[in-house]
Amino acid sequence: MKIRITPISVVLFIYLVVFVLHFTIAEVVVPPLTNVYYACTFLFLGFLLSRNKLETITFPLILAAIVSMVLSTNVTLETYMRFFSSILVLLVAGPLLQNKKINKIRDHLFWWIIYIYVFITIGSLIWVMAGLPSLSPGKLPIAPGREYFRNGIAQHEMLLAPMAGISAIYAWHNLFFLQISKRTRILNVILFFCACATMLMASSRVVLVSVLLTFIFSFSTRFGVFLKKIRKNTGWVSLAVIVLLFALAPAGIYLSKFIENNTRIEAKGTANSRVEMWAARFADFELNPFSGAGFASVSKEVIENENLRSGVAKGGQIEFGSLYLQVLSTMGALGVAALLLFFGRIFFIGYINRMKPMAHLPLLMFIFLILQAVAETHIFAAGDVLCVFSWLVFTRLYNLQYIHKVNLKPVKKASLASEMQTFNQQRLQEQ
């Protein structure tokens, strides 16, 4: 097959290579790639120079962020840097400006980032099973043997856990919603169990609960699909049940120790405890109930309060502990209203269009991301491994409204590539 080298393919290749190096333990042996990663993201703006369609769905969020900075007394140069980096990601991956070229890039990015998450998930499980040490940029290696909080080839277990969760949802979708070959079905079954094992290994309670609730949502909204698949694949379902039964005992022992370990860490008030960070977020909201402390900022009063854990590191990085509380503390009630309005519109569009081709996967990803956001922050952290992907999911759901409802019956020999091609052609024609 002849490979066409185009500006889009070149920029995508460079970005994805840097993405892998930047968000894995490869950065232990290569120079820091944060600025390189931002520069590669910036390259995509070149494809927005043509005629664009302006969407207004993100306007309330942008307005709330600007108002929070105008009314805040805590704004610094870093505040503006974080704001402009978030706008950069929004332009590249979000539903703000749209044209054929940038939408083609977004489609490629959506799938390739999922494949990278799958690679990191399986690679991390193999890494730990091989007894290799835990590595992280700027830190000494940790000898193998740790039973909890193992990051594999990811830079941190709290980054590995959501990637494993997305990999599990991807395998779940392939098994139940795509007509795939027997070989591909086996691979997806393996991927599903590997992703579940990796989630347990990474020890994130919020990811485990979010994935479980996402599966329940999927089952409840498409019950007929599951019933047909179960009847058609009785043997596979029986095998899966047997494997799960054999895995219940060791998994139960591991989970009980995992909960006990987390409880002990929370009691010590270490960096894994979010309770004190949440208290700091509410304190900032009480000081600035309407517009907050300023976009991605923490007030001086909270930082100087020794009884509160502000989440501000020595290097200036901020850990907010929850997306919703981050918005509450930094953009106030105005920001929360804008965020809930945005999520509500995206969910409504995705839900009413859930029967369209390739609509269920981004809808499941959306459910997972907004549930996980209870204890994590991604969409306003431009340098986060899930930031660009989150906005790609939002854009993919938003664009479902531009696709006509056609041929909802499953195709006998449907493949992921053909579904993607149909999806892209239909949306571009509508635009």
Coordinates of C-alpha atoms in Angstrom, one line a residue:
M1 CA 0.0 0.0 0.0
K2 CA 1.4 3.4 -1.0
I3 CA 1.7 5.8 1.9
R4 CA 0.8 9.4 1.1
I5 CA 3.0 12.0 2.8
T6 CA 0.9 15.1 3.3
P7 CA 1.2 18.1 5.7
I8 CA -1.5 16.6 7.9
S9 CA 0.2 13.2 8.1
V10 CA 3.6 14.8 8.9
V11 CA 2.2 17.0 11.7
L12 CA 0.2 14.1 13.1
F13 CA 3.2 11.8 13.1
I14 CA 5.4 14.3 14.9
Y15 CA 2.7 15.1 17.5
L16 CA 2.0 11.4 18.2
V17 CA 5.7 10.5 18.6
V18 CA 6.1 13.4 21.1
F19 CA 2.9 12.4 22.8
V20 CA 4.2 8.9 23.5
L21 CA 7.6 10.1 24.6
H22 CA 6.2 12.9 26.8
F23 CA 3.6 10.8 28.7
T24 CA 5.6 7.6 29.3
I25 CA 8.8 6.8 31.2
A26 CA 10.7 7.5 28.0
E27 CA 11.1 11.0 29.4
V28 CA 13.4 9.5 32.0
V29 CA 16.1 9.2 29.3
V30 CA 15.2 12.1 27.0
P31 CA 15.2 15.8 27.7
P32 CA 12.0 17.3 29.1
L33 CA 9.4 17.6 26.3
T34 CA 6.8 19.9 27.8
N35 CA 7.6 22.8 25.6
V36 CA 8.1 20.5 22.6
Y37 CA 4.6 19.0 23.2
Y38 CA 3.0 22.5 23.3
A39 CA 4.9 23.5 20.1
C40 CA 3.6 20.3 18.3
T41 CA 0.1 21.2 19.4
F42 CA 0.6 24.7 18.1
L43 CA 1.4 23.3 14.7
F44 CA -2.2 22.2 14.2
L45 CA -3.3 25.8 14.2
G46 CA -2.0 26.1 10.7
F47 CA -4.9 24.0 9.6
L48 CA -7.3 26.6 11.0
L49 CA -6.2 29.3 8.6
S50 CA -8.8 28.4 6.0
R51 CA -12.5 29.2 6.2
N52 CA -13.9 28.0 9.4
K53 CA -17.4 27.5 10.9
L54 CA -17.6 29.2 14.3
E55 CA -19.5 27.3 17.0
T56 CA -20.8 29.0 20.1
I57 CA -21.2 26.1 22.6
T58 CA -18.0 26.9 24.4
F59 CA -18.6 30.7 24.6
P60 CA -20.1 30.6 28.2
L61 CA -17.0 28.8 29.5
I62 CA -14.6 31.2 27.8
L63 CA -16.6 34.2 29.0
A64 CA -16.7 32.8 32.6
A65 CA -12.9 32.3 32.5
I66 CA -12.3 35.9 31.2
V67 CA -14.6 37.4 33.8
S68 CA -12.8 35.4 36.6
M69 CA -9.5 36.9 35.5
V70 CA -10.9 40.5 35.2
L71 CA -12.4 40.5 38.6
S72 CA -9.6 38.6 40.4
T73 CA -6.8 40.1 42.4
N74 CA -4.8 36.8 42.2
V75 CA -4.0 36.9 38.5
T76 CA -0.3 36.2 37.6
L77 CA 1.6 35.6 34.4
E78 CA 1.1 31.9 35.0
T79 CA -2.7 32.5 35.0
Y80 CA -2.6 34.0 31.5
M81 CA -0.2 31.2 30.3
R82 CA -2.6 28.6 31.5
F83 CA -5.6 30.4 30.0
F84 CA -3.9 30.7 26.6
S85 CA -2.7 27.1 26.6
S86 CA -6.3 26.0 27.3
I87 CA -7.5 28.1 24.4
L88 CA -4.8 26.5 22.2
V89 CA -6.2 23.0 23.1
L90 CA -9.8 24.3 22.6
L91 CA -8.9 25.5 19.1
V92 CA -7.2 22.3 18.1
A93 CA -9.5 19.7 19.6
G94 CA -12.6 21.5 20.9
P95 CA -15.9 22.4 19.1
L96 CA -15.0 26.1 18.6
L97 CA -13.7 26.3 15.0
Q98 CA -14.4 23.7 12.4
N99 CA -13.3 22.9 8.9
K100 CA -12.6 19.8 6.8
K101 CA -8.9 19.7 7.5
I102 CA -9.0 20.2 11.3
N103 CA -11.9 17.7 11.6
K104 CA -9.9 15.1 9.7
I105 CA -7.0 15.7 12.1
R106 CA -9.4 15.4 15.1
D107 CA -10.7 12.1 13.7
H108 CA -7.2 10.7 13.4
L109 CA -6.2 12.0 16.8
F110 CA -9.2 10.5 18.5
W111 CA -8.4 7.0 17.3
W112 CA -4.6 7.2 17.5
I113 CA -4.7 8.5 21.1
I114 CA -7.0 5.5 22.0
Y115 CA -4.4 3.2 20.4
I116 CA -1.6 4.9 22.4
Y117 CA -3.7 4.4 25.6
V118 CA -4.1 0.7 24.8
F119 CA -0.3 0.4 24.2
I120 CA 0.5 2.1 27.5
T121 CA -2.1 -0.1 29.3
I122 CA -0.7 -3.4 28.0
G123 CA 2.9 -2.3 28.2
S124 CA 2.5 -1.3 31.8
L125 CA 0.9 -4.6 32.8
I126 CA 3.8 -6.5 31.1
W127 CA 6.3 -4.2 32.7
V128 CA 5.1 -4.9 36.2
M129 CA 4.6 -8.6 35.6
A130 CA 8.2 -8.8 34.4
G131 CA 9.3 -7.3 37.8
L132 CA 10.8 -4.2 36.3
P133 CA 11.4 -1.1 38.6
S134 CA 9.0 1.8 38.8
L135 CA 10.5 4.8 36.9
S136 CA 9.5 8.4 36.9
P137 CA 11.2 11.6 35.5
G138 CA 13.2 13.3 38.1
K139 CA 12.9 10.5 40.7
L140 CA 15.0 7.6 41.7
P141 CA 13.8 4.2 40.5
I142 CA 11.7 2.2 43.0
A143 CA 12.6 -1.4 43.3
P144 CA 10.0 -4.0 42.1
G145 CA 7.8 -5.6 44.7
R146 CA 5.3 -2.8 45.4
E147 CA 1.8 -4.2 45.6
Y148 CA 0.0 -0.9 45.0
F149 CA 0.4 2.3 43.0
R150 CA 2.5 0.8 40.2
N151 CA 2.8 3.0 37.1
G152 CA 4.4 0.6 34.6
I153 CA 5.5 2.5 31.5
A154 CA 3.3 5.5 32.4
Q155 CA 4.8 8.3 34.4
H156 CA 2.3 8.0 37.3
E157 CA -0.3 5.4 38.4
M158 CA -3.0 8.1 38.5
L159 CA -2.3 8.8 34.8
L160 CA -2.2 5.1 34.0
A161 CA -5.6 4.3 35.6
P162 CA -7.8 6.5 33.3
M163 CA -5.9 5.3 30.3
A164 CA -6.6 1.7 31.3
G165 CA -10.3 2.7 31.9
I166 CA -10.5 4.1 28.4
S167 CA -8.9 0.9 27.0
A168 CA -11.5 -1.2 28.8
I169 CA -14.4 0.9 27.4
Y170 CA -12.9 0.7 23.9
A171 CA -12.7 -3.1 24.1
W172 CA -16.2 -3.3 25.6
H173 CA -17.5 -1.2 22.7
N174 CA -15.8 -3.4 20.1
L175 CA -17.1 -6.6 21.6
F176 CA -20.8 -5.5 21.8
F177 CA -21.2 -2.9 19.1
L178 CA -19.0 -3.9 16.1
Q179 CA -19.3 -6.8 13.8
I180 CA -15.7 -8.2 14.2
S181 CA -13.9 -11.4 13.2
K182 CA -13.3 -14.2 15.7
R183 CA -9.6 -13.3 15.9
T184 CA -10.4 -9.6 16.6
R185 CA -13.0 -10.7 19.2
I186 CA -10.3 -12.8 21.1
L187 CA -7.9 -9.8 21.0
N188 CA -10.5 -7.5 22.5
V189 CA -11.4 -10.0 25.2
I190 CA -7.7 -10.1 26.2
L191 CA -7.5 -6.3 26.0
F192 CA -10.6 -6.0 28.3
F193 CA -9.2 -8.3 31.0
C194 CA -5.7 -6.7 30.7
A195 CA -7.2 -3.2 31.1
C196 CA -9.2 -4.3 34.1
A197 CA -6.1 -5.8 35.7
T198 CA -4.2 -2.6 35.0
M199 CA -6.9 -0.5 36.6
L200 CA -6.6 -2.6 39.8
M201 CA -2.8 -2.4 39.6
A202 CA -2.9 1.4 39.3
S203 CA -5.3 1.6 42.3
S204 CA -7.6 4.4 41.4
R205 CA -11.0 4.1 43.1
V206 CA -12.6 6.9 41.1
V207 CA -11.6 5.2 37.8
L208 CA -12.9 1.8 38.9
V209 CA -16.2 3.3 39.9
S210 CA -16.5 5.5 36.8
V211 CA -15.8 2.6 34.5
L212 CA -18.4 0.4 36.3
L213 CA -21.0 3.2 36.1
T214 CA -20.2 3.7 32.4
F215 CA -20.8 0.0 31.7
I216 CA -24.1 0.2 33.5
F217 CA -25.1 3.2 31.5
S218 CA -24.1 1.4 28.3
F219 CA -26.1 -1.7 29.3
S220 CA -29.2 0.3 30.2
T221 CA -29.3 2.5 27.1
R222 CA -28.6 -0.3 24.6
F223 CA -30.1 -3.4 26.3
G224 CA -31.4 -4.9 23.1
V225 CA -27.9 -4.9 21.6
F226 CA -26.5 -6.7 24.6
L227 CA -29.3 -9.3 24.6
K228 CA -28.6 -10.2 20.9
K229 CA -24.9 -10.4 21.5
I230 CA -25.3 -12.7 24.5
R231 CA -27.6 -15.0 22.6
K232 CA -25.4 -15.1 19.6
N233 CA -22.2 -15.7 21.6
T234 CA -23.3 -17.9 24.4
G235 CA -20.0 -19.8 24.4
W236 CA -17.9 -16.7 24.8
V237 CA -20.2 -15.3 27.5
S238 CA -20.0 -18.6 29.4
L239 CA -16.2 -18.6 29.2
A240 CA -16.1 -15.0 30.4
V241 CA -18.3 -15.9 33.4
I242 CA -16.0 -18.8 34.3
V243 CA -12.9 -16.6 34.1
L244 CA -14.6 -14.0 36.3
L245 CA -15.6 -16.6 38.9
F246 CA -12.1 -17.9 39.1
A247 CA -10.8 -14.3 39.4
L248 CA -13.2 -13.2 42.1
A249 CA -11.3 -14.8 45.0
P250 CA -7.8 -13.3 44.3
A251 CA -9.4 -10.0 43.1
G252 CA -11.4 -9.8 46.3
I253 CA -8.3 -10.3 48.4
Y254 CA -6.4 -7.7 46.4
L255 CA -9.3 -5.2 46.5
S256 CA -9.7 -5.5 50.3
K257 CA -6.0 -4.9 50.8
F258 CA -6.2 -2.0 48.3
I259 CA -9.0 -0.4 50.2
E260 CA -7.2 -0.9 53.5
N261 CA -4.0 0.6 52.0
N262 CA -5.9 3.7 50.6
T263 CA -7.7 4.2 53.9
R264 CA -4.3 4.2 55.8
I265 CA -2.9 6.7 53.3
E266 CA -5.9 9.0 53.6
A267 CA -5.6 8.9 57.4
K268 CA -2.0 10.0 57.1
G269 CA -3.1 13.0 55.0
T270 CA -0.6 12.4 52.3
A271 CA -0.7 13.6 48.7
N272 CA -3.3 11.0 47.9
S273 CA -5.8 12.6 50.2
R274 CA -8.1 15.0 48.4
V275 CA -10.2 16.0 51.4
E276 CA -7.9 18.9 52.4
M277 CA -7.7 20.1 48.8
W278 CA -11.5 20.1 48.5
A279 CA -11.7 22.1 51.7
A280 CA -9.3 24.7 50.1
R281 CA -11.5 24.8 47.0
F282 CA -14.6 25.6 49.1
A283 CA -12.6 28.2 51.0
D284 CA -11.7 30.0 47.7
F285 CA -15.4 29.8 46.7
E286 CA -16.5 31.5 49.9
L287 CA -14.0 34.3 49.3
N288 CA -15.1 34.8 45.7
P289 CA -18.6 33.2 45.2
F290 CA -19.5 34.8 41.9
S291 CA -16.3 34.7 39.8
G292 CA -13.8 32.7 41.9
A293 CA -10.2 33.3 42.6
G294 CA -9.3 33.6 38.9
F295 CA -8.9 31.0 36.1
A296 CA -6.6 28.2 37.2
S297 CA -5.6 30.3 40.3
V298 CA -5.6 30.0 44.1
S299 CA -6.1 33.0 46.3
K300 CA -3.3 34.3 48.5
E301 CA -5.5 33.8 51.5
V302 CA -5.9 30.1 50.9
I303 CA -2.2 29.7 50.0
E304 CA -1.1 31.4 53.3
N305 CA -3.6 29.5 55.4
E306 CA -1.6 26.8 57.2
N307 CA -4.8 24.9 58.0
L308 CA -5.6 24.3 54.3
R309 CA -3.8 22.3 51.7
S310 CA -3.9 24.7 48.8
G311 CA -2.5 22.1 46.2
V312 CA 0.1 24.6 45.0
A313 CA 3.5 22.9 44.6
K314 CA 6.9 24.7 44.9
G315 CA 7.2 24.8 41.2
G316 CA 3.9 26.6 40.8
Q317 CA 1.9 23.6 39.6
I318 CA -1.6 23.4 41.1
E319 CA -3.5 20.2 42.0
F320 CA -7.1 21.1 42.4
G321 CA -8.4 17.6 43.3
S322 CA -11.7 17.8 41.3
L323 CA -12.7 19.5 38.0
Y324 CA -16.0 20.6 39.4
L325 CA -14.4 22.1 42.6
Q326 CA -11.7 23.6 40.5
V327 CA -14.2 25.5 38.4
L328 CA -16.2 26.4 41.6
S329 CA -13.1 27.9 43.3
T330 CA -11.5 29.5 40.2
M331 CA -14.5 30.7 38.2
G332 CA -17.2 30.7 40.9
A333 CA -20.9 30.1 40.4
L334 CA -20.6 31.7 37.0
G335 CA -18.1 29.1 35.9
V336 CA -20.0 26.1 37.4
A337 CA -23.2 27.2 35.5
A338 CA -21.2 27.5 32.3
L339 CA -19.6 24.1 32.8
L340 CA -22.8 22.3 33.6
L341 CA -24.5 24.0 30.6
F342 CA -21.7 22.8 28.3
F343 CA -21.8 19.2 29.7
G344 CA -25.6 19.2 29.5
R345 CA -25.7 20.2 25.9
I346 CA -23.0 17.8 24.9
F347 CA -24.8 14.9 26.7
F348 CA -28.1 15.8 25.2
I349 CA -26.7 15.9 21.6
G350 CA -24.9 12.6 22.2
Y351 CA -27.9 10.9 23.8
I352 CA -30.5 11.8 21.2
N353 CA -28.1 10.8 18.4
R354 CA -26.8 7.6 20.2
M355 CA -28.3 5.3 17.5
K356 CA -26.2 6.8 14.7
P357 CA -23.1 5.0 13.4
M358 CA -20.1 5.1 15.8
A359 CA -22.0 7.3 18.3
H360 CA -22.0 5.0 21.3
L361 CA -18.2 4.9 21.9
P362 CA -17.7 8.7 22.3
L363 CA -20.9 8.8 24.4
L364 CA -19.4 6.2 26.8
M365 CA -16.1 8.0 26.8
F366 CA -17.9 11.2 27.8
I367 CA -19.8 9.5 30.6
F368 CA -16.5 8.1 31.9
L369 CA -14.7 11.5 31.7
I370 CA -17.4 13.5 33.5
L371 CA -17.6 10.9 36.3
Q372 CA -13.9 10.7 36.7
A373 CA -13.8 14.5 36.9
V374 CA -15.3 14.3 40.4
A375 CA -11.7 13.5 41.7
E376 CA -9.5 14.5 38.7
T377 CA -8.9 17.6 36.6
H378 CA -8.1 17.3 32.9
I379 CA -9.9 19.6 30.5
F380 CA -8.3 22.8 31.7
A381 CA -4.8 21.3 32.1
A382 CA -3.3 21.6 28.6
G383 CA -0.3 19.5 29.5
D384 CA -2.4 16.6 30.9
V385 CA -2.5 13.2 29.1
L386 CA -6.3 13.3 28.9
C387 CA -6.8 17.0 28.1
V388 CA -6.7 16.9 24.3
F389 CA -8.5 13.5 24.2
S390 CA -11.3 14.9 26.4
W391 CA -12.0 17.8 24.0
L392 CA -11.8 15.4 21.1
V393 CA -14.6 13.4 22.7
F394 CA -16.7 16.5 23.3
T395 CA -16.3 17.6 19.7
R396 CA -17.1 14.2 18.3
L397 CA -20.4 14.1 20.3
Y398 CA -21.2 17.7 19.3
N399 CA -20.8 16.9 15.6
L400 CA -23.2 14.0 15.8
Q401 CA -26.0 16.5 15.2
Y402 CA -24.6 17.1 11.7
I403 CA -24.9 13.4 10.7
H404 CA -28.0 12.0 9.1
K405 CA -29.5 9.0 10.7
V406 CA -28.8 6.3 8.0
N407 CA -28.5 2.5 7.9
L408 CA -28.7 1.7 11.5
K409 CA -28.7 -2.0 10.9
P410 CA -25.4 -3.7 11.5
V411 CA -23.3 -4.5 8.5
K412 CA -22.2 -8.1 8.2
K413 CA -18.6 -7.3 7.5
A414 CA -18.3 -4.0 9.1
S415 CA -14.9 -2.9 10.3
L416 CA -13.6 0.0 12.3
A417 CA -12.0 1.6 9.3
S418 CA -15.2 1.5 7.2
E419 CA -17.3 2.9 10.1
M420 CA -14.8 5.7 10.5
Q421 CA -14.9 6.5 6.8
T422 CA -18.7 6.5 6.8
F423 CA -18.7 8.7 9.9
N424 CA -16.3 11.2 8.4
Q425 CA -17.9 11.4 4.9
Q426 CA -21.4 12.0 6.4
R427 CA -20.3 14.8 8.7
L428 CA -18.2 16.6 6.2
Q429 CA -21.0 16.5 3.6
E430 CA -23.3 18.0 6.2
Q431 CA -20.9 20.8 7.0

